[in-house]
Short mmCIF file of C-alpha atoms in Angstrom, two decimals:
data_model
loop_
_atom_site.label_atom_id
_atom_site.label_comp_id
_atom_site.label_asym_id
_atom_site.label_seq_id
_atom_site.Cartn_x
_atom_site.Cartn_y
_atom_site.Cartn_z
CA MET P 1 115.49 308.53 -129.28
CA ASP P 2 119.05 307.94 -130.32
CA THR P 3 119.44 304.38 -129.09
CA ARG P 4 119.44 301.79 -131.81
CA ILE P 5 117.63 298.55 -131.17
CA THR P 6 118.78 295.42 -132.93
CA VAL P 7 116.52 292.40 -132.91
CA ARG P 8 117.94 289.04 -133.89
CA ILE P 9 115.50 286.24 -134.60
CA CYS P 10 116.62 282.64 -134.57
CA THR P 11 115.76 280.74 -137.76
CA GLY P 12 117.22 277.41 -136.57
CA THR P 13 115.20 274.22 -136.75
CA ALA P 14 113.82 274.10 -133.22
CA CYS P 15 112.84 277.76 -133.13
CA TYR P 16 111.29 277.63 -136.57
CA VAL P 17 108.97 274.73 -135.80
CA MET P 18 108.05 276.08 -132.38
CA GLY P 19 106.67 279.31 -133.84
CA GLY P 20 109.76 281.18 -134.99
CA ALA P 21 108.34 281.30 -138.50
CA ASN P 22 105.78 283.85 -137.29
CA LEU P 23 108.47 285.97 -135.64
CA LEU P 24 109.88 286.73 -139.06
CA THR P 25 106.81 288.86 -139.76
CA LEU P 26 107.80 291.13 -136.83
CA GLU P 27 108.73 293.96 -139.15
CA ASP P 28 105.08 294.43 -140.12
CA TYR P 29 104.16 295.14 -136.50
CA ILE P 30 106.84 297.67 -135.59
CA PRO P 31 105.14 300.99 -134.80
CA GLU P 32 105.80 303.76 -137.30
CA GLN P 33 107.77 305.93 -134.85
CA LEU P 34 110.28 303.11 -134.22
CA HIS P 35 111.07 302.28 -137.84
CA GLU P 36 114.16 304.47 -137.77
CA ILE P 37 115.78 302.89 -134.76
CA VAL P 38 114.83 299.23 -134.95
CA SER P 39 116.69 296.87 -137.21
CA ILE P 40 115.72 293.23 -137.57
CA GLU P 41 118.03 290.47 -138.63
CA GLY P 42 117.98 286.70 -138.61
CA SER P 43 120.45 284.27 -137.11
CA PRO P 44 121.11 280.81 -138.56
CA CYS P 45 120.88 279.60 -134.95
CA LEU P 46 121.30 281.50 -131.70
CA GLU P 47 122.33 278.20 -130.06
CA TYR P 48 120.21 278.86 -126.95
CA CYS P 49 118.10 275.74 -127.48
CA LYS P 50 121.11 273.69 -126.41
CA SER P 51 121.05 274.91 -122.81
CA LYS P 52 117.82 274.34 -120.90
CA GLU P 53 118.39 277.25 -118.49
CA LYS P 54 117.92 279.72 -121.36
CA GLY P 55 114.28 278.60 -121.64
CA ALA P 56 112.33 277.14 -124.53
CA PRO P 57 112.39 277.96 -128.26
CA PRO P 58 111.62 280.08 -130.20
CA PHE P 59 114.25 282.61 -129.20
CA ALA P 60 114.87 286.20 -130.13
CA ILE P 61 117.32 288.68 -128.74
CA VAL P 62 116.68 292.42 -128.34
CA ASN P 63 119.89 294.36 -127.75
CA GLY P 64 121.29 291.52 -125.67
CA VAL P 65 118.08 290.68 -123.84
CA ILE P 66 117.13 287.08 -124.55
CA ILE P 67 113.45 286.38 -125.02
CA ASP P 68 112.42 282.73 -124.85
CA SER P 69 109.10 281.23 -125.99
CA ALA P 70 109.09 284.37 -128.06
CA THR P 71 106.03 285.74 -129.82
CA VAL P 72 105.66 288.87 -131.89
CA GLY P 73 103.86 290.44 -128.89
CA LEU P 74 106.62 289.62 -126.38
CA VAL P 75 109.34 290.93 -128.67
CA LEU P 76 107.36 294.11 -129.34
CA ASP P 77 106.92 294.65 -125.58
CA GLU P 78 110.68 294.41 -125.08
CA ILE P 79 111.37 296.78 -127.97
CA LYS P 80 108.89 299.31 -126.53
CA LYS P 81 110.39 298.94 -123.06
CA GLN P 82 113.88 299.67 -124.36
CA ALA P 83 112.64 302.57 -126.47
CA HIS P 84 110.82 303.92 -123.39
CA ILE P 85 107.38 304.05 -124.95
CA ASP P 86 104.22 302.45 -123.67
CA MET C 1 132.37 255.14 -162.32
CA THR C 2 135.88 256.30 -163.08
CA GLU C 3 136.92 259.40 -161.21
CA ASP C 4 137.33 261.51 -164.31
CA TYR C 5 134.26 260.85 -166.37
CA PHE C 6 130.61 260.74 -165.74
CA LEU C 7 127.44 259.89 -167.66
CA GLU C 8 124.79 262.50 -167.21
CA VAL C 9 121.41 261.23 -168.38
CA ASP C 10 118.20 263.20 -168.31
CA TYR C 11 115.08 263.82 -170.31
CA TYR C 12 112.14 266.14 -170.74
CA GLN C 13 108.73 265.57 -172.23
CA GLY C 14 105.44 267.14 -173.16
CA PHE C 15 102.28 265.18 -173.67
CA LYS C 16 99.82 265.37 -176.53
CA HIS C 17 97.45 268.27 -176.00
CA ASN C 18 94.69 267.40 -173.48
CA GLN C 19 96.29 264.09 -172.47
CA MET C 20 97.12 263.54 -168.82
CA VAL C 21 99.27 260.49 -169.49
CA GLY C 22 102.05 260.08 -172.00
CA GLY C 23 102.57 257.36 -174.56
CA ASP C 24 106.30 258.10 -174.60
CA VAL C 25 108.48 256.61 -171.89
CA PHE C 26 112.11 257.41 -171.19
CA LEU C 27 113.58 255.01 -168.69
CA SER C 28 117.13 254.86 -167.39
CA HIS C 29 118.70 252.25 -165.25
CA LYS C 30 122.12 252.32 -163.71
CA ILE C 31 124.10 249.17 -162.99
CA LYS C 32 126.43 250.40 -160.34
CA GLU C 33 128.68 247.33 -160.18
CA GLU C 34 129.43 247.44 -163.90
CA ASN C 35 129.44 251.22 -164.28
CA ARG C 36 126.84 250.91 -167.00
CA ILE C 37 123.74 252.89 -167.82
CA ILE C 38 120.90 251.57 -169.94
CA SER C 39 118.47 254.14 -171.29
CA VAL C 40 115.38 253.34 -173.30
CA LEU C 41 113.07 255.68 -175.16
CA SER C 42 109.84 254.03 -176.21
CA ASP C 43 106.85 255.46 -178.05
CA GLY C 44 103.67 253.42 -177.79
CA LEU C 45 101.05 253.25 -180.51
CA GLY C 46 98.52 256.05 -180.17
CA SER C 47 98.42 258.24 -177.08
CA GLY C 48 97.03 258.23 -173.57
CA ILE C 49 96.75 255.20 -171.32
CA LYS C 50 96.89 252.55 -174.04
CA ALA C 51 100.09 253.96 -175.47
CA SER C 52 101.51 254.45 -172.00
CA VAL C 53 101.03 250.77 -171.18
CA LEU C 54 102.72 249.70 -174.42
CA ALA C 55 105.64 252.05 -173.97
CA THR C 56 106.11 251.22 -170.29
CA LEU C 57 106.11 247.50 -171.00
CA THR C 58 108.53 247.91 -173.87
CA SER C 59 110.99 250.14 -172.07
CA THR C 60 110.97 248.03 -168.91
CA MET C 61 111.55 244.79 -170.78
CA ALA C 62 114.19 246.29 -173.05
CA SER C 63 116.06 247.75 -170.13
CA THR C 64 115.99 244.49 -168.15
CA PHE C 65 117.00 242.25 -171.06
CA VAL C 66 119.81 244.46 -172.25
CA SER C 67 121.15 244.83 -168.70
CA ASN C 68 121.43 241.07 -168.58
CA TYR C 69 123.18 240.79 -171.94
CA ILE C 70 120.29 239.06 -173.70
CA GLY C 71 120.82 239.48 -177.45
CA VAL C 72 119.29 242.38 -179.27
CA LYS C 73 117.37 240.19 -181.66
CA GLU C 74 115.97 238.01 -178.92
CA THR C 75 115.00 241.07 -176.87
CA ALA C 76 113.07 242.56 -179.77
CA GLU C 77 111.34 239.26 -180.50
CA ILE C 78 110.24 238.78 -176.93
CA ILE C 79 108.93 242.35 -176.71
CA MET C 80 106.97 242.05 -179.91
CA ARG C 81 105.45 238.75 -178.84
CA THR C 82 104.46 240.15 -175.46
CA LEU C 83 102.82 243.45 -176.37
CA PRO C 84 99.03 243.39 -176.29
CA VAL C 85 97.33 243.79 -179.67
CA CYS C 86 95.23 246.91 -180.25
CA ARG C 87 91.64 245.83 -180.87
CA GLN C 88 90.96 248.47 -183.51
CA ARG C 89 94.19 248.40 -185.41
CA LYS C 90 94.95 244.70 -184.92
CA ILE C 91 98.61 245.43 -184.34
CA SER C 92 100.87 245.65 -181.36
CA TYR C 93 103.41 248.31 -181.75
CA SER C 94 105.79 250.39 -179.73
CA THR C 95 108.99 251.88 -181.05
CA PHE C 96 112.18 251.91 -179.03
CA SER C 97 115.74 253.15 -178.89
CA ILE C 98 118.05 251.45 -176.42
CA VAL C 99 121.38 252.92 -175.38
CA ASP C 100 123.80 250.78 -173.40
CA ILE C 101 126.87 252.75 -172.35
CA ASP C 102 129.60 252.21 -169.76
CA SER C 103 131.96 254.61 -168.06
CA GLU C 104 134.73 253.74 -170.54
CA GLY C 105 132.47 255.05 -173.29
CA ASN C 106 131.68 251.66 -174.89
CA THR C 107 128.29 252.23 -176.45
CA ARG C 108 125.68 250.06 -178.15
CA ILE C 109 122.53 251.56 -179.60
CA ILE C 110 119.57 249.61 -180.92
CA GLU C 111 116.82 251.46 -182.71
CA TYR C 112 113.41 250.47 -183.89
CA ASP C 113 111.37 253.05 -185.82
CA ASN C 114 112.24 256.06 -183.65
CA PRO C 115 114.05 259.01 -185.23
CA GLY C 116 117.75 258.11 -185.39
CA PHE C 117 119.96 259.13 -182.47
CA ILE C 118 122.07 262.26 -182.83
CA LEU C 119 125.71 262.09 -181.76
CA ILE C 120 127.47 265.40 -181.21
CA ARG C 121 131.25 265.45 -180.80
CA ASN C 122 133.30 268.66 -180.51
CA GLY C 123 130.31 270.69 -181.62
CA MET C 124 129.82 268.65 -184.81
CA PRO C 125 127.41 265.85 -185.68
CA VAL C 126 129.03 262.42 -186.16
CA LYS C 127 127.43 259.77 -188.35
CA ILE C 128 127.79 256.23 -187.08
CA GLU C 129 127.30 253.30 -189.40
CA LYS C 130 124.28 251.19 -188.44
CA SER C 131 123.81 247.56 -189.38
CA PRO C 132 120.32 246.17 -189.98
CA VAL C 133 119.01 243.32 -187.84
CA LYS C 134 116.02 241.54 -189.37
CA ILE C 135 113.30 240.11 -187.15
CA ASP C 136 110.82 237.70 -188.73
CA ARG C 137 107.22 238.18 -187.67
CA LYS C 138 104.64 235.78 -188.98
CA GLN C 139 101.56 237.91 -189.66
CA TYR C 140 103.25 241.24 -190.19
CA ARG C 141 105.80 242.79 -192.44
CA ASP C 142 109.37 242.01 -191.43
CA THR C 143 110.79 244.26 -188.81
CA ILE C 144 114.21 245.80 -189.27
CA LEU C 145 116.14 247.04 -186.25
CA LYS C 146 119.23 249.20 -186.53
CA TYR C 147 122.27 248.41 -184.49
CA ALA C 148 125.23 250.70 -183.90
CA SER C 149 128.24 250.33 -181.68
CA PHE C 150 131.02 252.82 -181.06
CA LYS C 151 133.30 254.20 -178.40
CA ALA C 152 132.04 257.46 -176.99
CA GLN C 153 134.66 260.14 -176.45
CA LYS C 154 134.80 262.61 -173.64
CA GLY C 155 132.39 265.46 -174.21
CA ASP C 156 130.10 263.43 -176.50
CA ARG C 157 126.36 263.90 -176.35
CA ILE C 158 123.83 261.33 -177.52
CA ILE C 159 120.37 262.72 -178.16
CA LEU C 160 117.24 260.59 -178.53
CA CYS C 161 113.92 262.00 -179.65
CA SER C 162 110.47 260.57 -180.16
CA ASP C 163 108.76 261.36 -183.46
CA GLY C 164 106.71 263.96 -181.60
CA VAL C 165 109.85 266.11 -181.83
CA SER C 166 110.76 265.53 -185.49
CA GLN C 167 107.16 265.75 -186.68
CA SER C 168 106.25 268.80 -184.60
CA GLY C 169 104.78 271.71 -186.48
CA MET C 170 103.54 269.47 -189.29
CA GLY C 171 101.00 271.28 -191.43
CA THR C 172 102.03 274.72 -190.26
CA PRO C 173 103.38 277.24 -192.80
CA SER C 174 106.88 277.10 -191.29
CA TYR C 175 107.16 273.32 -191.32
CA PRO C 176 104.61 271.81 -193.73
CA LEU C 177 106.26 268.39 -193.38
CA GLY C 178 107.21 268.76 -189.75
CA TRP C 179 110.35 270.07 -188.08
CA GLY C 180 112.43 267.19 -189.51
CA GLU C 181 115.44 265.33 -188.16
CA LYS C 182 117.89 267.56 -190.07
CA GLU C 183 116.44 270.72 -188.55
CA VAL C 184 116.38 269.18 -185.07
CA GLU C 185 120.07 268.42 -185.45
CA LYS C 186 120.79 271.99 -186.59
CA TYR C 187 118.89 273.36 -183.62
CA VAL C 188 120.88 271.15 -181.22
CA LEU C 189 124.17 272.30 -182.78
CA ASN C 190 123.11 275.90 -182.36
CA ILE C 191 122.31 275.48 -178.68
CA ILE C 192 125.60 273.70 -178.05
CA SER C 193 127.61 276.37 -179.89
CA GLU C 194 126.02 279.00 -177.65
CA ASN C 195 126.45 277.01 -174.47
CA SER C 196 128.97 274.19 -174.74
CA GLY C 197 128.46 273.11 -171.13
CA ILE C 198 124.66 272.88 -171.22
CA SER C 199 123.41 270.09 -168.96
CA ALA C 200 121.56 267.05 -170.31
CA ARG C 201 118.29 268.14 -168.81
CA ASP C 202 118.51 271.73 -170.00
CA LEU C 203 119.29 270.59 -173.53
CA ALA C 204 116.42 268.09 -173.52
CA LYS C 205 114.11 270.76 -172.18
CA ARG C 206 115.06 273.28 -174.85
CA ILE C 207 114.52 270.77 -177.65
CA VAL C 208 111.09 269.76 -176.33
CA ASN C 209 110.11 273.38 -175.74
CA LYS C 210 111.02 274.27 -179.31
CA ALA C 211 109.01 271.30 -180.61
CA MET C 212 106.04 272.40 -178.51
CA GLN C 213 106.42 275.93 -179.80
CA ASN C 214 106.26 274.58 -183.39
CA ASP C 215 102.74 273.40 -182.58
CA SER C 216 101.81 276.58 -180.70
CA TYR C 217 102.06 274.66 -177.40
CA LYS C 218 99.32 272.22 -178.37
CA CYS C 219 101.32 269.09 -179.16
CA LYS C 220 99.82 266.77 -181.73
CA ASP C 221 101.78 263.86 -180.29
CA ASP C 222 103.70 263.04 -177.12
CA THR C 223 107.03 264.79 -177.38
CA THR C 224 110.10 263.43 -175.61
CA CYS C 225 113.81 264.05 -175.71
CA GLY C 226 116.49 262.21 -173.76
CA VAL C 227 120.13 263.30 -173.59
CA ILE C 228 123.21 261.39 -172.51
CA PHE C 229 126.24 263.57 -171.84
CA TYR C 230 129.62 261.92 -171.27
CA ARG C 231 131.74 264.48 -169.50
CA LYS C 232 133.80 265.58 -166.54
CA PRO C 233 131.79 265.28 -163.36
CA ARG C 234 130.37 268.26 -161.54
CA ARG C 235 130.74 267.94 -157.82
CA LEU C 236 128.60 269.19 -154.99
CA LEU C 237 129.41 269.21 -151.29
CA VAL C 238 126.57 269.09 -148.80
CA VAL C 239 127.65 269.68 -145.20
CA THR C 240 125.07 269.13 -142.51
CA GLY C 241 125.27 268.84 -138.75
CA PRO C 242 127.93 269.78 -136.20
CA PRO C 243 130.89 267.39 -135.70
CA ILE C 244 130.74 265.07 -132.73
CA ASP C 245 133.46 266.97 -130.91
CA LYS C 246 134.50 270.56 -131.10
CA GLU C 247 138.09 269.82 -132.12
CA ARG C 248 136.83 268.66 -135.50
CA ASP C 249 135.14 271.99 -136.26
CA SER C 250 138.26 273.23 -138.01
CA VAL C 251 138.51 270.00 -140.01
CA LEU C 252 134.98 270.53 -141.22
CA ALA C 253 135.64 274.15 -142.13
CA ASN C 254 138.77 273.14 -144.06
CA MET C 255 136.81 270.55 -146.01
CA VAL C 256 134.34 273.22 -147.01
CA GLU C 257 137.08 275.69 -147.89
CA SER C 258 139.17 273.33 -149.99
CA PHE C 259 136.35 271.56 -151.86
CA GLU C 260 136.31 272.08 -155.61
CA GLY C 261 132.73 272.42 -156.82
CA ASN C 262 129.42 273.73 -155.51
CA LYS C 263 128.95 273.94 -151.75
CA ILE C 264 125.86 273.82 -149.58
CA ILE C 265 125.65 274.11 -145.80
CA CYS C 266 122.44 272.75 -144.25
CA GLY C 267 121.93 273.67 -140.64
CA GLY C 268 122.12 276.76 -138.45
CA THR C 269 124.72 275.44 -136.05
CA THR C 270 126.80 274.09 -138.92
CA ALA C 271 126.66 277.48 -140.63
CA ASN C 272 127.76 279.14 -137.38
CA ILE C 273 130.71 276.75 -137.07
CA VAL C 274 131.93 277.39 -140.61
CA SER C 275 131.33 281.10 -140.18
CA ARG C 276 133.39 281.19 -136.98
CA GLU C 277 136.22 279.01 -138.30
CA LEU C 278 136.56 280.78 -141.65
CA LYS C 279 135.81 284.19 -140.10
CA ARG C 280 133.04 284.96 -142.57
CA SER C 281 129.71 286.45 -141.64
CA VAL C 282 126.36 284.77 -142.33
CA THR C 283 123.35 286.88 -143.24
CA VAL C 284 119.88 285.42 -143.02
CA ASN C 285 117.53 286.46 -145.82
CA ILE C 286 114.65 287.19 -143.48
CA ARG C 287 112.48 288.44 -146.31
CA ASP C 288 112.73 285.02 -147.93
CA LEU C 289 109.52 283.95 -146.18
CA HIS C 290 107.79 280.65 -146.71
CA PRO C 291 105.33 279.01 -144.31
CA ASP C 292 107.03 275.58 -144.25
CA ILE C 293 110.68 276.13 -145.02
CA PRO C 294 113.01 278.39 -143.01
CA PRO C 295 114.84 281.14 -144.89
CA THR C 296 118.20 280.71 -146.61
CA SER C 297 121.32 282.67 -145.67
CA ASP C 298 124.30 284.07 -147.53
CA MET C 299 127.96 283.39 -146.80
CA LYS C 300 130.87 284.36 -149.02
CA GLY C 301 132.28 281.39 -150.96
CA ILE C 302 129.30 279.15 -150.19
CA ASP C 303 126.67 278.67 -152.87
CA LEU C 304 123.82 278.07 -150.49
CA VAL C 305 123.22 278.12 -146.73
CA THR C 306 119.96 276.70 -145.39
CA GLU C 307 118.38 275.42 -142.19
CA GLY C 308 118.96 271.70 -141.55
CA ILE C 309 116.36 269.03 -140.91
CA ILE C 310 113.14 270.67 -142.10
CA THR C 311 114.77 271.70 -145.36
CA LEU C 312 116.42 268.29 -145.90
CA GLY C 313 113.12 266.55 -145.18
CA LYS C 314 111.51 268.65 -147.89
CA VAL C 315 114.41 267.86 -150.27
CA ALA C 316 113.75 264.13 -149.82
CA GLU C 317 110.06 264.71 -150.51
CA LEU C 318 110.77 266.73 -153.66
CA LEU C 319 113.26 264.18 -154.99
CA GLU C 320 110.78 261.40 -154.38
CA ASN C 321 107.78 263.04 -155.99
CA SER C 322 109.12 265.06 -158.89
CA LEU C 323 107.98 263.29 -162.05
CA VAL C 324 109.54 265.61 -164.54
CA THR C 325 112.83 267.21 -163.64
CA ASP C 326 111.37 270.65 -163.54
CA THR C 327 111.37 272.32 -160.17
CA LYS C 328 110.52 275.92 -159.63
CA ILE C 329 113.10 277.60 -157.49
CA SER C 330 111.75 279.40 -154.48
CA THR C 331 112.56 277.87 -151.09
CA GLY C 332 115.89 276.63 -149.80
CA ALA C 333 114.73 273.07 -150.46
CA ASP C 334 113.95 273.84 -154.12
CA LYS C 335 117.37 275.40 -154.48
CA ILE C 336 119.08 272.35 -152.99
CA VAL C 337 117.18 269.98 -155.29
CA ASN C 338 118.09 272.11 -158.27
CA MET C 339 121.77 272.10 -157.36
CA MET C 340 121.73 268.35 -156.74
CA LEU C 341 120.19 267.68 -160.13
CA ASN C 342 122.73 269.95 -161.82
CA ASN C 343 125.66 268.06 -160.30
CA ASP C 344 126.84 264.48 -160.76
CA ILE C 345 128.77 263.47 -157.70
CA ILE C 346 127.32 264.59 -154.43
CA HIS C 347 129.49 264.38 -151.33
CA PHE C 348 127.68 264.43 -148.03
CA VAL C 349 129.56 265.30 -144.88
CA VAL C 350 127.34 264.61 -141.92
CA GLY C 351 128.09 265.77 -138.40
CA THR C 352 126.87 263.23 -135.90
CA LYS C 353 126.27 265.40 -132.88
CA ILE C 354 122.64 265.18 -131.80
CA ASN C 355 120.71 268.29 -130.92
CA GLU C 356 118.77 267.07 -127.89
CA VAL C 357 116.01 269.64 -128.28
CA HIS C 358 115.01 267.91 -131.54
CA GLN C 359 114.30 264.74 -129.57
CA ASP C 360 111.81 266.56 -127.33
CA PRO C 361 108.43 264.81 -127.72
CA ASN C 362 106.81 268.23 -128.16
CA MET C 363 108.61 268.66 -131.44
CA PRO C 364 106.87 267.66 -134.68
CA VAL C 365 107.59 264.08 -135.79
CA GLU C 366 108.90 265.36 -139.13
CA LEU C 367 112.16 266.18 -137.38
CA GLU C 368 113.89 262.98 -138.29
CA ILE C 369 117.36 261.89 -137.38
CA ARG C 370 119.79 263.63 -139.70
CA ARG C 371 121.54 260.44 -140.77
CA ASN C 372 118.28 258.83 -141.84
CA VAL C 373 117.18 261.79 -143.93
CA VAL C 374 120.57 261.94 -145.64
CA LYS C 375 120.47 258.21 -146.33
CA LYS C 376 117.04 258.57 -147.90
CA ILE C 377 118.17 261.48 -150.07
CA MET C 378 121.23 259.52 -151.19
CA LYS C 379 119.15 256.54 -152.22
CA LEU C 380 116.79 258.74 -154.22
CA LEU C 381 119.68 260.49 -155.93
CA GLU C 382 121.26 257.17 -156.87
CA ASP C 383 118.19 255.21 -157.91
CA LYS C 384 115.95 257.84 -159.35
CA HIS C 385 118.33 260.45 -160.64
CA LEU C 386 121.39 258.26 -161.47
CA LYS C 387 123.76 260.38 -159.39
CA GLU C 388 126.84 259.15 -157.63
CA THR C 389 126.91 259.86 -153.90
CA LYS C 390 129.55 259.74 -151.21
CA LEU C 391 129.07 259.86 -147.48
CA GLN C 392 131.41 260.79 -144.71
CA PHE C 393 130.63 261.20 -141.02
CA ILE C 394 132.46 263.70 -138.88
#
């Protein structure tokens, strides 16, 4: 596993009130074996809420893949998919 | 207020041990049109509710009368006639000190039975001659007020204390007769020599804390200190919201860059704009977790970067409800309030572009319109905290 996975979580107003606050606890749910390759950072605002076609807040982005109506579970699924583990 | 000088007024107090309500009142009132500030410190007879009523009545009347240029003597007479008489002691009594100062430094101080005011200039105490004003009262002993008038110079501090400060520690081995006005003055000089720029509220807080310490944190009387500091203004810039059109993004960034003073950016999009224009990265402190308030971020050259509307809403709430100017600093909103209270002139630059998502009926109602929240904050800063505010839309 040499690919690095960067997760960016939006902390803007709309995302925060629509559940983004919970996303910030993501780090606690990352499986042990992925700690080395996953890094989590925040964004002041990913600006996706301004275009409807991107979906609904909260947003997170996993190595370029946008996740809308994001939950810790959905983000974890995407991380696992990219890291090729089930 | 003149551009160059500003009157910073603040106070701190501790109540008598086991009392929920104070019998000391420090009240300040700003007359914007005349650039004047009237501050009154009043200490009601006894402690608790009864004293609080006396002191509140006294300070409110004194402040109103003096604002309207009613004579000192007349003011005192009216107050003394109005105060309710204590059933046990058969007297009505509440001390007061009134300071009337304008932005040119013209100062009048009227004192009745409080410890005398302390004036510190260039790190040294200055004695001001006081003339007695006699008030005749039929059943009681005559009352003598002290009147002083002088021109405050830049950098002057006027310190008012209730007798809870000067009499603190009374009966203890260190201060058998209480801390004493002389010692209070020495303590103030010491603090100022260590920290010549100390803010009015920090100075007041240190004096009250020391007085409380003299009584092992169980005050025998209500303990209040008010400080008026005549000095160069400290300025704070608060930028919130994206400009109405993109071409003004660079204007906004330049305003932030060239501002002299503390700087706060409130809003994710706004932070992104400044970050892009000034080519500086923003890092969100994602470990700065709090259930209600989004995390703060760091950007070089900016004192504080926060989320927008939720944080500002909380700021308004904190400014409205804080009784004593003592906020613990944890969330972005606490930090903003703290910076606002530590500055004198607060410039708001508000971007007027609306984020349509915020108007979605699924969003919580707390997401107010930015302009309204800012207006509310400005009013609180002006009325309750005697700050000067400026507003510009972009």
